[in-house]
mmCIF file of C-alpha atoms and ligand atoms in Angstrom:
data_model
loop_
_atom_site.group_PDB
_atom_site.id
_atom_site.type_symbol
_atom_site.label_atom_id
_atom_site.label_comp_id
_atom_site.label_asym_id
_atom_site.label_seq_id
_atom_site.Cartn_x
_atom_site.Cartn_y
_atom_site.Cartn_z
ATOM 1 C CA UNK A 1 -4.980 -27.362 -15.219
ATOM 2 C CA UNK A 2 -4.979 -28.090 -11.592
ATOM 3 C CA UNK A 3 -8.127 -26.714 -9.048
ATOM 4 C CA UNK A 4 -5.290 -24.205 -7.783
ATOM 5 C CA UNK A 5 -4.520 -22.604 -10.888
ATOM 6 C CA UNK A 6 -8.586 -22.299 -11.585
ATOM 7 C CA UNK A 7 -8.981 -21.541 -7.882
ATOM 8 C CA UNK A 8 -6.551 -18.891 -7.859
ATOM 9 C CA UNK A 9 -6.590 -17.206 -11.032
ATOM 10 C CA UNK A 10 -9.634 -15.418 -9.714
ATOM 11 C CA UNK A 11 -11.162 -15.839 -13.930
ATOM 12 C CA UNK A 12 -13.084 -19.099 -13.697
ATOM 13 C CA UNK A 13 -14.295 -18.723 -10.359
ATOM 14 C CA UNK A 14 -15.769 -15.542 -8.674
ATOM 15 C CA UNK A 15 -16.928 -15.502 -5.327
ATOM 16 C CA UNK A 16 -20.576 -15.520 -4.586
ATOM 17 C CA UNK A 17 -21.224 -15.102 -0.830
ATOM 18 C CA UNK A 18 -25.280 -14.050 -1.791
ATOM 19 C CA UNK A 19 -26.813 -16.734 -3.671
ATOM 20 C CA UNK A 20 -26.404 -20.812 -3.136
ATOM 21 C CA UNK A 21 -24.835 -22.776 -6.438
ATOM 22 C CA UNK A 22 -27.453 -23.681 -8.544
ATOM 23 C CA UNK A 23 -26.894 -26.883 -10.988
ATOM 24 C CA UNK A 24 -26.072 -24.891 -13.859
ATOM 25 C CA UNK A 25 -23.703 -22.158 -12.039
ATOM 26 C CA UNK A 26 -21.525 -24.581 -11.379
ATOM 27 C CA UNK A 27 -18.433 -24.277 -14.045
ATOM 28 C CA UNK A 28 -16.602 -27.493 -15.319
ATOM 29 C CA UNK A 29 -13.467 -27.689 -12.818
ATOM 30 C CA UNK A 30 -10.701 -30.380 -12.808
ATOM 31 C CA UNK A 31 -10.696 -33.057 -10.044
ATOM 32 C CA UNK A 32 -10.476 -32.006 -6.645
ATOM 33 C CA UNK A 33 -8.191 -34.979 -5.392
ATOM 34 C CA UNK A 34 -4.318 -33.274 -4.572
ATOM 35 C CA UNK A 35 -6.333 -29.914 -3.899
ATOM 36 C CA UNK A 36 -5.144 -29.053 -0.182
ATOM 37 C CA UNK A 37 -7.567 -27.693 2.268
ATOM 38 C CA UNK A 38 -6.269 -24.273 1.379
ATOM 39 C CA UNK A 39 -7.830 -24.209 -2.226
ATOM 40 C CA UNK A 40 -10.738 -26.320 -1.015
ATOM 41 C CA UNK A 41 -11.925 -23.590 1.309
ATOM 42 C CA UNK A 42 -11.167 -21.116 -1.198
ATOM 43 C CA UNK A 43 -13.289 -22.992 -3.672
ATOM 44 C CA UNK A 44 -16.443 -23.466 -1.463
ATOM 45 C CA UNK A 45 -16.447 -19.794 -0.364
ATOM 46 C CA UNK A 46 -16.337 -18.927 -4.060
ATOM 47 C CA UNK A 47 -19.588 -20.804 -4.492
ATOM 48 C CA UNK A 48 -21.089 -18.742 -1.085
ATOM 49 C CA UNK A 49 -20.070 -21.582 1.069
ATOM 50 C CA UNK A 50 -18.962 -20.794 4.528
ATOM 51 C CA UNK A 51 -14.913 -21.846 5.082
ATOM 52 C CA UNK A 52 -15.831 -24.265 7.230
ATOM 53 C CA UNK A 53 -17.283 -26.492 4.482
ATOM 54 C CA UNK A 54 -13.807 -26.325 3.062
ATOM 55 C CA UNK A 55 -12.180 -28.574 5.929
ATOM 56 C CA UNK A 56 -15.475 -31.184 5.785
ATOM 57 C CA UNK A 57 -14.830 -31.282 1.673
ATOM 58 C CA UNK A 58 -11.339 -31.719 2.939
ATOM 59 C CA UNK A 59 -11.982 -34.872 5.481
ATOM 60 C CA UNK A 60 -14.589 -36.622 3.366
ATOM 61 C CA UNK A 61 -11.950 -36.952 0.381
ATOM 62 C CA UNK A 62 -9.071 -37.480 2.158
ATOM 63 C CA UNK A 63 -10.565 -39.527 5.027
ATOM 64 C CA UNK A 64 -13.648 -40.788 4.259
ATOM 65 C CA UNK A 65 -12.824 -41.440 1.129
ATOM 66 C CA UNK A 66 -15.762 -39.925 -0.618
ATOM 67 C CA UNK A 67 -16.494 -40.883 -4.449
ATOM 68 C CA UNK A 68 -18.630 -38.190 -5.424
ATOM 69 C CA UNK A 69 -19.497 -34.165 -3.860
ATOM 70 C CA UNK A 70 -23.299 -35.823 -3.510
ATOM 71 C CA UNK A 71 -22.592 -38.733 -1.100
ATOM 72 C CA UNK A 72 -21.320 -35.733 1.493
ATOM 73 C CA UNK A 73 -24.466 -35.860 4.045
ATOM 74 C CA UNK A 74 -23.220 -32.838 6.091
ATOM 75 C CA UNK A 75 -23.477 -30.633 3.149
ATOM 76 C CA UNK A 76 -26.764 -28.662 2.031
ATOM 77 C CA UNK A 77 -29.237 -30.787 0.038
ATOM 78 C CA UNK A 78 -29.722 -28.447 -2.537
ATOM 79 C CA UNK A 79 -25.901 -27.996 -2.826
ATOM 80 C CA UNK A 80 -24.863 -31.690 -3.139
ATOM 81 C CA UNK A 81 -27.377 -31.429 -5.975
ATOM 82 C CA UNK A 82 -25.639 -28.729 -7.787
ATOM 83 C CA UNK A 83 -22.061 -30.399 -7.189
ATOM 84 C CA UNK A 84 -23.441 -33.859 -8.459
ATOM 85 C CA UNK A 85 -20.623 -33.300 -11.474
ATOM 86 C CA UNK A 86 -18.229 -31.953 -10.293
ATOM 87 C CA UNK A 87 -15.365 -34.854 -9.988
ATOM 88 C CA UNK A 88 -13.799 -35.352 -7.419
ATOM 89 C CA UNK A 89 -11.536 -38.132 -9.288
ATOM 90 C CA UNK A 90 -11.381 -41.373 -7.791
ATOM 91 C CA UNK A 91 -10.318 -44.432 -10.239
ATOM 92 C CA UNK A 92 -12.607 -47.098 -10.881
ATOM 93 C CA UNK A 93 -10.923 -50.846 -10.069
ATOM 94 C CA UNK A 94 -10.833 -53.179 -13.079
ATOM 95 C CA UNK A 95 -8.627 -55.823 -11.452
ATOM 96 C CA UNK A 96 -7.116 -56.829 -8.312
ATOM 97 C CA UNK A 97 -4.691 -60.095 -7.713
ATOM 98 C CA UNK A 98 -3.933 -61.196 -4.332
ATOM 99 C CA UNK A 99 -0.198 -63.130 -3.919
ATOM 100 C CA UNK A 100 0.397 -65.867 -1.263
ATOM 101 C CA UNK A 101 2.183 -62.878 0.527
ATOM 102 C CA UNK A 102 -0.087 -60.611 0.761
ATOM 103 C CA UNK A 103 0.887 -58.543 -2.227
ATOM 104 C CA UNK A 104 -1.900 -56.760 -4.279
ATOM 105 C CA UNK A 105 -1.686 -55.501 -7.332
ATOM 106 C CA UNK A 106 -4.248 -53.499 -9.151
ATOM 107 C CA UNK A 107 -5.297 -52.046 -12.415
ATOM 108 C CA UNK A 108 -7.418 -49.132 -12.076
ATOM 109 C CA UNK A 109 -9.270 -47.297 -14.776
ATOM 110 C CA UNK A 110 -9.233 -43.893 -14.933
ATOM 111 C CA UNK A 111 -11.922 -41.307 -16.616
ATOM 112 C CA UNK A 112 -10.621 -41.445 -20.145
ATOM 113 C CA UNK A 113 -10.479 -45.118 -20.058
ATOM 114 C CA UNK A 114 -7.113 -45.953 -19.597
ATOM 115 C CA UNK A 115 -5.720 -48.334 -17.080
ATOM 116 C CA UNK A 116 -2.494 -48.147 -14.670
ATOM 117 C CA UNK A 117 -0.961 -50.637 -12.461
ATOM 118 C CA UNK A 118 -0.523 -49.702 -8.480
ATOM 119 C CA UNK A 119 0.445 -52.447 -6.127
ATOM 120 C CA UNK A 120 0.244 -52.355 -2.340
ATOM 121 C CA UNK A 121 2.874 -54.138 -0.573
ATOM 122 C CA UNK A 122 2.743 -55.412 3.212
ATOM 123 C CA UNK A 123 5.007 -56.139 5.974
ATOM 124 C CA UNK A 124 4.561 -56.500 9.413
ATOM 125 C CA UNK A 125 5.391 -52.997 10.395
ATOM 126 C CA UNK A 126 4.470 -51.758 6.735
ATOM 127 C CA UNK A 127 1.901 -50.684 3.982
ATOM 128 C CA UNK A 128 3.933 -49.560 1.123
ATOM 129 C CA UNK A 129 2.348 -48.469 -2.006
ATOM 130 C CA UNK A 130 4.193 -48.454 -5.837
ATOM 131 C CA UNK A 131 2.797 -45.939 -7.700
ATOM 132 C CA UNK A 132 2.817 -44.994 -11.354
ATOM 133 C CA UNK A 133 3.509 -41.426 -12.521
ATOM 134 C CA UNK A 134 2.957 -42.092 -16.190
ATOM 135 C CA UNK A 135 0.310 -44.270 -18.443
ATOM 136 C CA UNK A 136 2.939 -46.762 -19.685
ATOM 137 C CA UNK A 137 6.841 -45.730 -20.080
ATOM 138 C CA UNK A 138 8.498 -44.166 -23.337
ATOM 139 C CA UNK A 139 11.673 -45.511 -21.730
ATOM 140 C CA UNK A 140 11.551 -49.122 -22.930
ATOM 141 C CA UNK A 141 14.058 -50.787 -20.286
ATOM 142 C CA UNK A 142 15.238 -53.907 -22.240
ATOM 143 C CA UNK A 143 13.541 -56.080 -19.030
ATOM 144 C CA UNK A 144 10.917 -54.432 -18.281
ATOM 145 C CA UNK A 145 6.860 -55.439 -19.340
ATOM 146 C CA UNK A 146 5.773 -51.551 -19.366
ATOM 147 C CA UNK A 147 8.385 -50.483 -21.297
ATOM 148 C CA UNK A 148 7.617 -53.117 -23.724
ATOM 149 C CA UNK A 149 4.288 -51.668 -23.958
ATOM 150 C CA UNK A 150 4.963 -48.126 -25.185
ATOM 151 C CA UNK A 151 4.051 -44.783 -23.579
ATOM 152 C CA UNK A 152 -0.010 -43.056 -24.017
ATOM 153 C CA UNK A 153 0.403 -40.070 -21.423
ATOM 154 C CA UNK A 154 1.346 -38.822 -17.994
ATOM 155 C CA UNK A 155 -0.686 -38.968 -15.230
ATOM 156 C CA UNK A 156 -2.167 -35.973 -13.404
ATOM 157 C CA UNK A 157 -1.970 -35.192 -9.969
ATOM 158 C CA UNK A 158 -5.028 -37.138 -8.505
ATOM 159 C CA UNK A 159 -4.345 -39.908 -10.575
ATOM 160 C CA UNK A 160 -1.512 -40.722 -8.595
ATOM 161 C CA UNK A 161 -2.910 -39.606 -5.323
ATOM 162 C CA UNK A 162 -5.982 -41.651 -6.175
ATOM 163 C CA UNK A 163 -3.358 -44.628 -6.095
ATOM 164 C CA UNK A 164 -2.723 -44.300 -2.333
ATOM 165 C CA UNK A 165 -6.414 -43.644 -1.583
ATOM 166 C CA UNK A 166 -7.049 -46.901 -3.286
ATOM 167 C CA UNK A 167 -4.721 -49.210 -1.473
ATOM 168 C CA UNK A 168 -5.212 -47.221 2.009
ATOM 169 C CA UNK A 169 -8.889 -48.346 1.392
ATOM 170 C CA UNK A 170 -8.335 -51.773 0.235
ATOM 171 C CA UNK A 171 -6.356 -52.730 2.885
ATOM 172 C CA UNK A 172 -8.441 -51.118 5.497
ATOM 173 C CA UNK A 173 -5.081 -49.725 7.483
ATOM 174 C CA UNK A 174 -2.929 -46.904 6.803
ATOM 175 C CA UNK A 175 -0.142 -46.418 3.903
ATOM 176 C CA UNK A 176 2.998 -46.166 5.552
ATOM 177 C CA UNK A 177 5.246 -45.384 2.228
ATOM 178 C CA UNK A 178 4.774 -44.299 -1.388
ATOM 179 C CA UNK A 179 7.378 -45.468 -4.075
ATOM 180 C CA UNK A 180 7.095 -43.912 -7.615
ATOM 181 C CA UNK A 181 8.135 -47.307 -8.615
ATOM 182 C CA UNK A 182 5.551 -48.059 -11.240
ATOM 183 C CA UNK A 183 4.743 -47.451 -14.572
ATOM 184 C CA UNK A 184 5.998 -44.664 -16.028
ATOM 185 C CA UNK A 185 9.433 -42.406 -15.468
ATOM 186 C CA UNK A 186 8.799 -39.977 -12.796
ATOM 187 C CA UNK A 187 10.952 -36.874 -14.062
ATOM 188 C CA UNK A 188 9.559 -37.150 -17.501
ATOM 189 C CA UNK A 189 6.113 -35.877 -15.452
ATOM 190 C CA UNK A 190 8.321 -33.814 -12.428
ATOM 191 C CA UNK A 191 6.065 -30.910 -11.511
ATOM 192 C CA UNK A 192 3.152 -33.179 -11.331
ATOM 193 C CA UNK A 193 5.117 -35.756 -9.172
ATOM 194 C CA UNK A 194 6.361 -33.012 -7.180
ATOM 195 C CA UNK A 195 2.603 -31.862 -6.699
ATOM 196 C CA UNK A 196 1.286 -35.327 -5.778
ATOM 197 C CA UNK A 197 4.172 -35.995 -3.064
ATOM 198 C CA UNK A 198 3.168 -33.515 -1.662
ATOM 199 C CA UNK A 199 -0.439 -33.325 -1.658
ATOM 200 C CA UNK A 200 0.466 -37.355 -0.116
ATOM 201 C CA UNK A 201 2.172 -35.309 2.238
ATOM 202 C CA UNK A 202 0.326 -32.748 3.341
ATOM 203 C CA UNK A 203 -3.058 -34.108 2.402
ATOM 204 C CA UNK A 204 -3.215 -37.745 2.879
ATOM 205 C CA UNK A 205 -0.573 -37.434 5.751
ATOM 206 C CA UNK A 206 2.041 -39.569 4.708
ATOM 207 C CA UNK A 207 5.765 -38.494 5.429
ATOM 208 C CA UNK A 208 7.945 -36.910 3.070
ATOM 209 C CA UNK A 209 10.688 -38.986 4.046
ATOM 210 C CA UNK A 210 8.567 -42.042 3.386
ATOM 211 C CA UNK A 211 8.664 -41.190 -0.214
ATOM 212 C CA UNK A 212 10.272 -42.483 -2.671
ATOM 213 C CA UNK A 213 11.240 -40.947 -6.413
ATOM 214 C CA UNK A 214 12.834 -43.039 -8.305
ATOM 215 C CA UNK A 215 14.302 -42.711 -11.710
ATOM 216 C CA UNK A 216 16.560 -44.004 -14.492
ATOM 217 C CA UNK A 217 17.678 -40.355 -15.212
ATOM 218 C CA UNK A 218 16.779 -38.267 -17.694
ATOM 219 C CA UNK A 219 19.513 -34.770 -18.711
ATOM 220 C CA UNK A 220 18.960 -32.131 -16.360
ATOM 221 C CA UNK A 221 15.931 -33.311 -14.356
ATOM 222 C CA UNK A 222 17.791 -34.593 -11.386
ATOM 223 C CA UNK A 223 19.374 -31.202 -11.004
ATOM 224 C CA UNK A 224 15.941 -29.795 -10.877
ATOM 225 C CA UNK A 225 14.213 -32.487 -8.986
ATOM 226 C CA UNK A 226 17.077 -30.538 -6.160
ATOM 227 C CA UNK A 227 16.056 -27.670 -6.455
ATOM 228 C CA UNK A 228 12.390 -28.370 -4.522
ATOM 229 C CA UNK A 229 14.593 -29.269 -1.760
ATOM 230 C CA UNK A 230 11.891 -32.358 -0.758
ATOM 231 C CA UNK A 231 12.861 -34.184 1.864
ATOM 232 C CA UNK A 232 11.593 -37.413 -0.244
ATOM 233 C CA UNK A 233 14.116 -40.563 -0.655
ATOM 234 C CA UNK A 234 15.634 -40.507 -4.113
ATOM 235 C CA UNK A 235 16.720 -43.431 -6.003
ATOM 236 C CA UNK A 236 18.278 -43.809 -9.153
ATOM 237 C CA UNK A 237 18.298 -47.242 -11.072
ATOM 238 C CA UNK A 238 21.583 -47.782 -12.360
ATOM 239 C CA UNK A 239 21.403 -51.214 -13.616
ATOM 240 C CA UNK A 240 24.241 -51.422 -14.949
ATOM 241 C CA UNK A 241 28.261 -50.832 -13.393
ATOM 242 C CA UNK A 242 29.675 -49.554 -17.397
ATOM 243 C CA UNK A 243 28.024 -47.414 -20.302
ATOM 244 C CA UNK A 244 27.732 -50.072 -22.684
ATOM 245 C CA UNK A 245 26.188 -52.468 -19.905
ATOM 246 C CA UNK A 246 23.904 -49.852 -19.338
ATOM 247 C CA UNK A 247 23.069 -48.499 -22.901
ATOM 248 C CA UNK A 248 21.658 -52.807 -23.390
ATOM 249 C CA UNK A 249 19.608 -52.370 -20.408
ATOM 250 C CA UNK A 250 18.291 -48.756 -21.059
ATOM 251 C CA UNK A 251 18.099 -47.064 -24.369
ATOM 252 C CA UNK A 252 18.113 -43.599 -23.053
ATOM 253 C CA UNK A 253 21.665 -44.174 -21.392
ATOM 254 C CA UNK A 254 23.004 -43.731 -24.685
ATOM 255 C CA UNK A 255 22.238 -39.635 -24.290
ATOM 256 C CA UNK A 256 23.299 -40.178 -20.703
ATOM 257 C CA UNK A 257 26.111 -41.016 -20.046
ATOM 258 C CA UNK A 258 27.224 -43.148 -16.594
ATOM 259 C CA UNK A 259 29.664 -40.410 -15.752
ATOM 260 C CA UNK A 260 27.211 -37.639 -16.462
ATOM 261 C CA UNK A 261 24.312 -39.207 -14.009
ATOM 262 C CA UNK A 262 26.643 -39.447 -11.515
ATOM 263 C CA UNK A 263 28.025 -36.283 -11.683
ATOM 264 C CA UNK A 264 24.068 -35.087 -11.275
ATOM 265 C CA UNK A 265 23.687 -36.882 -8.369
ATOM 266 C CA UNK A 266 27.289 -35.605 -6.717
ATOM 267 C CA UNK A 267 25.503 -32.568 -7.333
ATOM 268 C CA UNK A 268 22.057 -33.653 -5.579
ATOM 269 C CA UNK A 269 23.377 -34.729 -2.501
ATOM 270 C CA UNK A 270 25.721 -31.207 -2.741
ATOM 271 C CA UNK A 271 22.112 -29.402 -3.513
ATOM 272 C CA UNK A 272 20.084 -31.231 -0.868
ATOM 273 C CA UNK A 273 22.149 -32.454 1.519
ATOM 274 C CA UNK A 274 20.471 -36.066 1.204
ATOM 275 C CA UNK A 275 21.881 -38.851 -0.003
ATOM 276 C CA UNK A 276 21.245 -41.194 -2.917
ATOM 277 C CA UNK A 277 19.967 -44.126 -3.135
ATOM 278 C CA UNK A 278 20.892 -46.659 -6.234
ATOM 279 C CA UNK A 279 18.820 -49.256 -7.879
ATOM 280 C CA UNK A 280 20.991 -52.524 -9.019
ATOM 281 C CA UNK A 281 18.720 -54.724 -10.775
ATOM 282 C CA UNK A 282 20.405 -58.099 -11.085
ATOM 283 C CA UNK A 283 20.333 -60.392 -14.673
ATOM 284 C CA UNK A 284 21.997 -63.846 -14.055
ATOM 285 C CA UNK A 285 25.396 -63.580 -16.307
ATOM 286 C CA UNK A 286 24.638 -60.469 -17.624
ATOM 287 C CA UNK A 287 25.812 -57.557 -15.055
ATOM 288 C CA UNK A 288 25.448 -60.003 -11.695
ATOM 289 C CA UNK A 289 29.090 -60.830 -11.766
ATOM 290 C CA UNK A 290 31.667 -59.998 -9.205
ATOM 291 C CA UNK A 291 33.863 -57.872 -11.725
ATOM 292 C CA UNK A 292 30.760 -55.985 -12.161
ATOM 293 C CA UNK A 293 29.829 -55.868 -8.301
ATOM 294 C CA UNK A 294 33.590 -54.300 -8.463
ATOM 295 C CA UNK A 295 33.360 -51.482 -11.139
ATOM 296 C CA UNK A 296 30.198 -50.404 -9.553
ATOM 297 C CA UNK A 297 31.736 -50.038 -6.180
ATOM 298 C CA UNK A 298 34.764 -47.860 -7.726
ATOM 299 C CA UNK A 299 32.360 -45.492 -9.400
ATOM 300 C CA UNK A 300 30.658 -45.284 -6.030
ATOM 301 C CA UNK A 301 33.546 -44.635 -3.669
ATOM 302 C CA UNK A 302 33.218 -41.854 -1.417
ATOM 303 C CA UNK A 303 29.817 -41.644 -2.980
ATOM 304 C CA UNK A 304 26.863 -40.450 0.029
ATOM 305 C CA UNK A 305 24.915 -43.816 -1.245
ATOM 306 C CA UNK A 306 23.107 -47.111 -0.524
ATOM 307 C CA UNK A 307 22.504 -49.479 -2.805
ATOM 308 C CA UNK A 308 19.775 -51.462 -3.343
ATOM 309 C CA UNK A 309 20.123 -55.235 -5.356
ATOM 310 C CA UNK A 310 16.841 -56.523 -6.825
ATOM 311 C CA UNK A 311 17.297 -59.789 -8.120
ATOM 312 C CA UNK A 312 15.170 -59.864 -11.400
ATOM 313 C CA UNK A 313 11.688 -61.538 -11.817
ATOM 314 C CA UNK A 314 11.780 -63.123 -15.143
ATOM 315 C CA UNK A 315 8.668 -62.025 -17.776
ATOM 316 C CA UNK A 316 7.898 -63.646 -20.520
ATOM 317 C CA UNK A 317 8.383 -61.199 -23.259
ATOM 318 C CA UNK A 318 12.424 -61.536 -22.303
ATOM 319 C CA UNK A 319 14.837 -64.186 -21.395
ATOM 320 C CA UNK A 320 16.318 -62.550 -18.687
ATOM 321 C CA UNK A 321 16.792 -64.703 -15.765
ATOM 322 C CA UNK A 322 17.267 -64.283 -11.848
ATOM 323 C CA UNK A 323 20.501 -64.825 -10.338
ATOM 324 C CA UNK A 324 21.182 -67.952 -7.710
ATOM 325 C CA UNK A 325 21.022 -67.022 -4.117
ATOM 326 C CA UNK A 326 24.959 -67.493 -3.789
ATOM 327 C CA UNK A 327 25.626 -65.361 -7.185
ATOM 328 C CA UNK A 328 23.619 -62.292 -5.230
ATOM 329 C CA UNK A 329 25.694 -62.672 -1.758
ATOM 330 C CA UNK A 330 29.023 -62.692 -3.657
ATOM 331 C CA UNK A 331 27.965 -59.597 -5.275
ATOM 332 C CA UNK A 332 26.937 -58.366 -1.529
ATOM 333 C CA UNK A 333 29.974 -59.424 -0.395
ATOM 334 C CA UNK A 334 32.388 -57.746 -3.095
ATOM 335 C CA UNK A 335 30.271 -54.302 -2.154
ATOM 336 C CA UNK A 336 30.382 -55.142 1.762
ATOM 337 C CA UNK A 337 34.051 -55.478 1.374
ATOM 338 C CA UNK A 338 34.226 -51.709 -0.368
ATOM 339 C CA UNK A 339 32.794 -50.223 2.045
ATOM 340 C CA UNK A 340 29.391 -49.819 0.459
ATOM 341 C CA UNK A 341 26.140 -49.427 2.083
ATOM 342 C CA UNK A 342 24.179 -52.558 0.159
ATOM 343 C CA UNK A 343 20.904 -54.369 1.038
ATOM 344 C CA UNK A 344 18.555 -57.095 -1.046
ATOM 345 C CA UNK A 345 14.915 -56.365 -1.758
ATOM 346 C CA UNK A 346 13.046 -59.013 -0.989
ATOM 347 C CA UNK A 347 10.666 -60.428 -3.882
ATOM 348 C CA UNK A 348 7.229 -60.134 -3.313
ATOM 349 C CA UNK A 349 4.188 -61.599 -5.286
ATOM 350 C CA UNK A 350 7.130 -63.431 -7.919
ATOM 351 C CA UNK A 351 4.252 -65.828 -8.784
ATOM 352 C CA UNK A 352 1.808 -63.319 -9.736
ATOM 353 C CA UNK A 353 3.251 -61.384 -12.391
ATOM 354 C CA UNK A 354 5.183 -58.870 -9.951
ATOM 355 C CA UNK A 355 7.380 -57.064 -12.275
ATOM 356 C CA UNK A 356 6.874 -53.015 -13.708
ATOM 357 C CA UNK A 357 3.847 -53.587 -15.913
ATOM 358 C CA UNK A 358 3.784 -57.145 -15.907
ATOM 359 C CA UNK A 359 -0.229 -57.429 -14.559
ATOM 360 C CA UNK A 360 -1.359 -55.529 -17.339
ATOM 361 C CA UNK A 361 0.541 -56.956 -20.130
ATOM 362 C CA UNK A 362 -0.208 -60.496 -18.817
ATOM 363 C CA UNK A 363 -4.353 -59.181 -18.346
ATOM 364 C CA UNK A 364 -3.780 -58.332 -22.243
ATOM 365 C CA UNK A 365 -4.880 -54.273 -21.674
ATOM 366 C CA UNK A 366 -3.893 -52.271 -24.828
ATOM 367 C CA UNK A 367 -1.761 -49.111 -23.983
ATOM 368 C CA UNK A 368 -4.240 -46.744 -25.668
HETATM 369 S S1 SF4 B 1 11.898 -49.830 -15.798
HETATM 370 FE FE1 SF4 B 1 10.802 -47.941 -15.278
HETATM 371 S S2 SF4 B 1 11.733 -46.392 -16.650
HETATM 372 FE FE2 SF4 B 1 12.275 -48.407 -17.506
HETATM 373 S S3 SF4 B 1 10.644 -48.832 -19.027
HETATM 374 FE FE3 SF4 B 1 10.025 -49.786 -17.053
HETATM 375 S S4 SF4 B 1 8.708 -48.233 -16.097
HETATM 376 FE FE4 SF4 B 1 9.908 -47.190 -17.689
#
């Protein structure tokens, strides 16, 4: 249950404008990271708070980045006694790896004791965060180190906003973009995503537009993913330019079929307006060839689209291997020559274990 729901429903929490919380008034309540000013303020008033408090609770997570209610100096003694419990739901950090680039990853631990991976990802002009949505990913990509690893649970909504806070704070400078590029498949966890995004939004004060969902597409999810109308990037990762290419790569494709996702996401960009962006992850001799650089641009003709080639970093739990530098500009160039919007993304941290997942299988963490 999220503060809003127990802030709202008016059962677990009744405003108390007479007497100031006491310790043991105070009822169990979920964290209050992703709660918006809005049901902040409407949670200290039920406690006989004044509204004002509401906004400071507000700043202090968001901005100061405030661990627990009783580090809050502006706030009563006696109250930040009371609201010593109450979480606010920060993640603890049980590793961080620094590449020649600048690249960090991290595995944080959350309250139950599992760990995700988050990574933080600079440019000159840039901060971009990769998020995970889930705690591994029952998805099991053929070449991917998280999907290897099996699926525990999803994440909740500060679990993921946590991941921003963390990086934001790390790096000492602003996040600039989120990507829901981590562990996990974002619409198998939708509403939650949907919530975070937004509290990143709204909260945190990151742009909708520099969001990023991303998925490999899961039956009927992209067609509600449209219907919140977010003005979020969305990417889907194809991998593959045929069904049985596809079905190797993904095992999920096989209730999916090629046709079928992109008829969903005709119907997204009909639905939002927005186009779609497509992840091409490229195997050497597997689907990096130019007959396959072909197909993909004929099922993408006339298609409101970009793609987007990552040549693959290799793990070691597969022998998938990266394609030369000349094998990924004739693919560029058969796309280029269709007409389709393409670009390369640039490897980053490809000598410290980079890849979905690949930190924490490489650090040895079990998946529950
Ligand atoms: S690539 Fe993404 S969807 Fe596939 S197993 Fe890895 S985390 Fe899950």
């Amino acid at each position: 249950m999220s503060p809003i729901q127990s802030i709202s429903s008016g059962t677990s929490f009744k405003p108390n404008s007479s007497t100031a919380t006491t310790k043991s008034s105070i009822i169990p309540i979920p964290p209050l990271l992703g709660a918006s000013v809005t049901e902040l303020t409407t949670w200290v008033q039920q406690q006989g708070q004044p509204a004002y408090r509401g906004r400071q609770l507000h700043g202090w997570i968001y901005q100061q980045g405030a661990r627990c209610l009783g580090e809050i100096s502006v706030f009563p003694k006696k109250w930040r006694e009371a609201l010593e419990d109450v979480p606010i739901g920060r993640s603890n950090l049980d590793y961080r790896l620094e590449a020649p680039d600048g690249t960090v990853k991290y595995l944080l631990q959350l309250a139950d004791g599992q760990i995700i991976e988050t990574v933080g990802i600079p440019t000159a002009k840039r901060l971009t965060v990769c998020v995970s949505s889930q705690v591994g990913c029952p998805m099991a990509c053929d070449f991917c180190a998280t999907g290897k690893g099996g699926f525990t649970r999803n994440l909740a909504r500060h679990e993921i906003v946590d991941q921003v806070l963390t990086v934001q704070e790390d790096f000492g400078q602003r996040v600039s973009n989120v990507v829901f590029m981590g562990m996990g498949e974002p619409l198998l966890n939708l509403d939650t995503v949907v919530a975070a995004v937004k509290s990143i939004n709204q909260d945190v004060g990151i742009g909708m537009r520099s969001q990023t969902i991303s998925t490999v597409g899961i039956p009927q999810r992209i067609r509600e993913l449209a219907q919140y109308q977010l003005q979020a990037t969305f990417a889907v990762s194809l991998h593959a330019s045929n069904q049985q290419l596809r079905e190797q790569l993904i095992p999920s494709a096989k209730h999916y079929s090629l046709e079928a996702l992109l008829e969903d996401c005709r119907e997204y960009v009909n639905l939002t307006g927005r186009r779609v962006s497509f992840e091409y992850i490229l195997l050497a001799e597997l689907n990096d060839l130019p007959e396959h650089a072909a197909e993909l641009a004929e099922h993408l003709r006339g298609f409101q689209s970009h793609v987007n080639l990552i040549p693959y970093n290799p793990i070691n739990e597969v022998d998938y291997q990266r394609p030369t530098s000349s094998r990924i500009q004739d693919f560029v160039d058969v796309l280029e020559k269709q007409h389709i919007a393409v670009s390369v993304r640039r490897s980053r941290g490809l000598e410290k274990d980079a890849a979905c997942g690949q930190l924490r299988a490489s650090n040895n963490t079990p998946i529950s």
